[in-house]
Coordinates of C-alpha atoms and ligand atoms in Angstrom, one line a residue:
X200 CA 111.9 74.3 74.2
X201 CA 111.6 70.8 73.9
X202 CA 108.2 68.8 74.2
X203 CA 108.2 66.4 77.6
X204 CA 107.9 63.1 77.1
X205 CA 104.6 62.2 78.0
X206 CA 101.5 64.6 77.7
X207 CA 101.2 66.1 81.1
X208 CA 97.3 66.5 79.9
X209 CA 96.0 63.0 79.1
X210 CA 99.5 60.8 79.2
X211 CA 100.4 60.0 76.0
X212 CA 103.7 59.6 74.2
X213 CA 104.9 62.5 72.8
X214 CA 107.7 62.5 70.0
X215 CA 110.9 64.1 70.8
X216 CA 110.2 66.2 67.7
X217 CA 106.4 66.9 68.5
X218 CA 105.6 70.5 69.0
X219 CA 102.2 69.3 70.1
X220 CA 100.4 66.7 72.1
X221 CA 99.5 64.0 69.4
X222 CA 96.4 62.6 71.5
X223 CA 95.0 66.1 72.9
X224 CA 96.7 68.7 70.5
X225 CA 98.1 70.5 74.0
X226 CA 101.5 72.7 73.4
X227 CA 104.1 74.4 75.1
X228 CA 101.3 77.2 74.4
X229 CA 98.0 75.9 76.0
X230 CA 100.5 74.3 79.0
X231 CA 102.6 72.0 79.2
X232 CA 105.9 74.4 79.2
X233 CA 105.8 74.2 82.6
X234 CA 105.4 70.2 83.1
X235 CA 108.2 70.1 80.7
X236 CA 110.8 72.2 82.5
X237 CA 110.1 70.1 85.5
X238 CA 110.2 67.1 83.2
X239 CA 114.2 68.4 82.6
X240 CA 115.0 68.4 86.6
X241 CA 114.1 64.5 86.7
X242 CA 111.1 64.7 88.8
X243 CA 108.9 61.6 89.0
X244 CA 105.7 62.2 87.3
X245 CA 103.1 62.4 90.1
X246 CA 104.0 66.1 91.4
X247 CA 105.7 67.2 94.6
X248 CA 102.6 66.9 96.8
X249 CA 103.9 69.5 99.8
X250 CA 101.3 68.9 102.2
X251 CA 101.8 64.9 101.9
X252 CA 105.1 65.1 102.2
X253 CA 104.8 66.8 105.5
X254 CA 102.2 64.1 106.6
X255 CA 104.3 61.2 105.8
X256 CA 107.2 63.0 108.2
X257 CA 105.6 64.2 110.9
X258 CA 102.9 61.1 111.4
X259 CA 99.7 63.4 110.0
X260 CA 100.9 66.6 113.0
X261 CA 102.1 69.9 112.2
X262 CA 105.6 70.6 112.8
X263 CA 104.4 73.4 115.2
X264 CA 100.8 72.3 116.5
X265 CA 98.6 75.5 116.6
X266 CA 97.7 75.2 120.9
X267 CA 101.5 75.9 121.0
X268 CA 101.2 78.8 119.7
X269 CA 101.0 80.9 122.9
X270 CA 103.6 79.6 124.3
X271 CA 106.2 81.3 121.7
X272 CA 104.3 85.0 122.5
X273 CA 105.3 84.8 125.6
X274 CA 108.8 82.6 125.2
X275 CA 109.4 85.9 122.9
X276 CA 107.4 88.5 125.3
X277 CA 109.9 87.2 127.8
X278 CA 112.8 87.1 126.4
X279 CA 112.3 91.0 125.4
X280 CA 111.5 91.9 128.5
X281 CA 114.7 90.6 129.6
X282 CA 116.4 92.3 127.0
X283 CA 114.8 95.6 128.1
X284 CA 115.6 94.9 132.0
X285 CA 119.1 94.8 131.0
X286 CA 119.2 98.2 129.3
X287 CA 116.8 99.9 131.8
X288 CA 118.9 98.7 134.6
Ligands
ZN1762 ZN1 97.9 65.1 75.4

């Protein structure tokens, strides 16, 4: 396990052969394993923020807005009924 290269705690630069934070003392114990695996896949260093992402692409809406809802129930309601009809009859 190698230490990332900046402290995912408080920032600073941490030594390729550190096996601690030299600014906050934190270690692949108290945390930053995790910042560090994600440190191996490239990742800029602000994290994947999901619910951002989704309001950059979709202009601040919901892919499915909730009012739509309804109109799946019965798109699907329908559709087994048809489904039904053709094995009843
Ligand atoms: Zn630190």
């Amino acid at each position: 396990m190698t230490p990332p290269e900046t402290c995912p705690h408080c920032g600073a630069d941490v030594p390729p052969a550190a096996r601690a934070c030299p600014e906050c003392g934190a270690d692949e114990r108290t945390g930053w394993s995790e910042a560090a695996r994600a440190d191996g896949l490239d990742l800029p260093d602000d994290a994947f923020d999901y619910e951002d992402f989704v309001r950059r692409e979709f202009g601040g809406r919901r892919a499915v807005p909730r009012g739509l809802h309804w109109f799946w129930w019965v798109a699907a309601l329908a559709a087994l009924a048809a489904f039904l009809a053709h094995w009843v009859w």
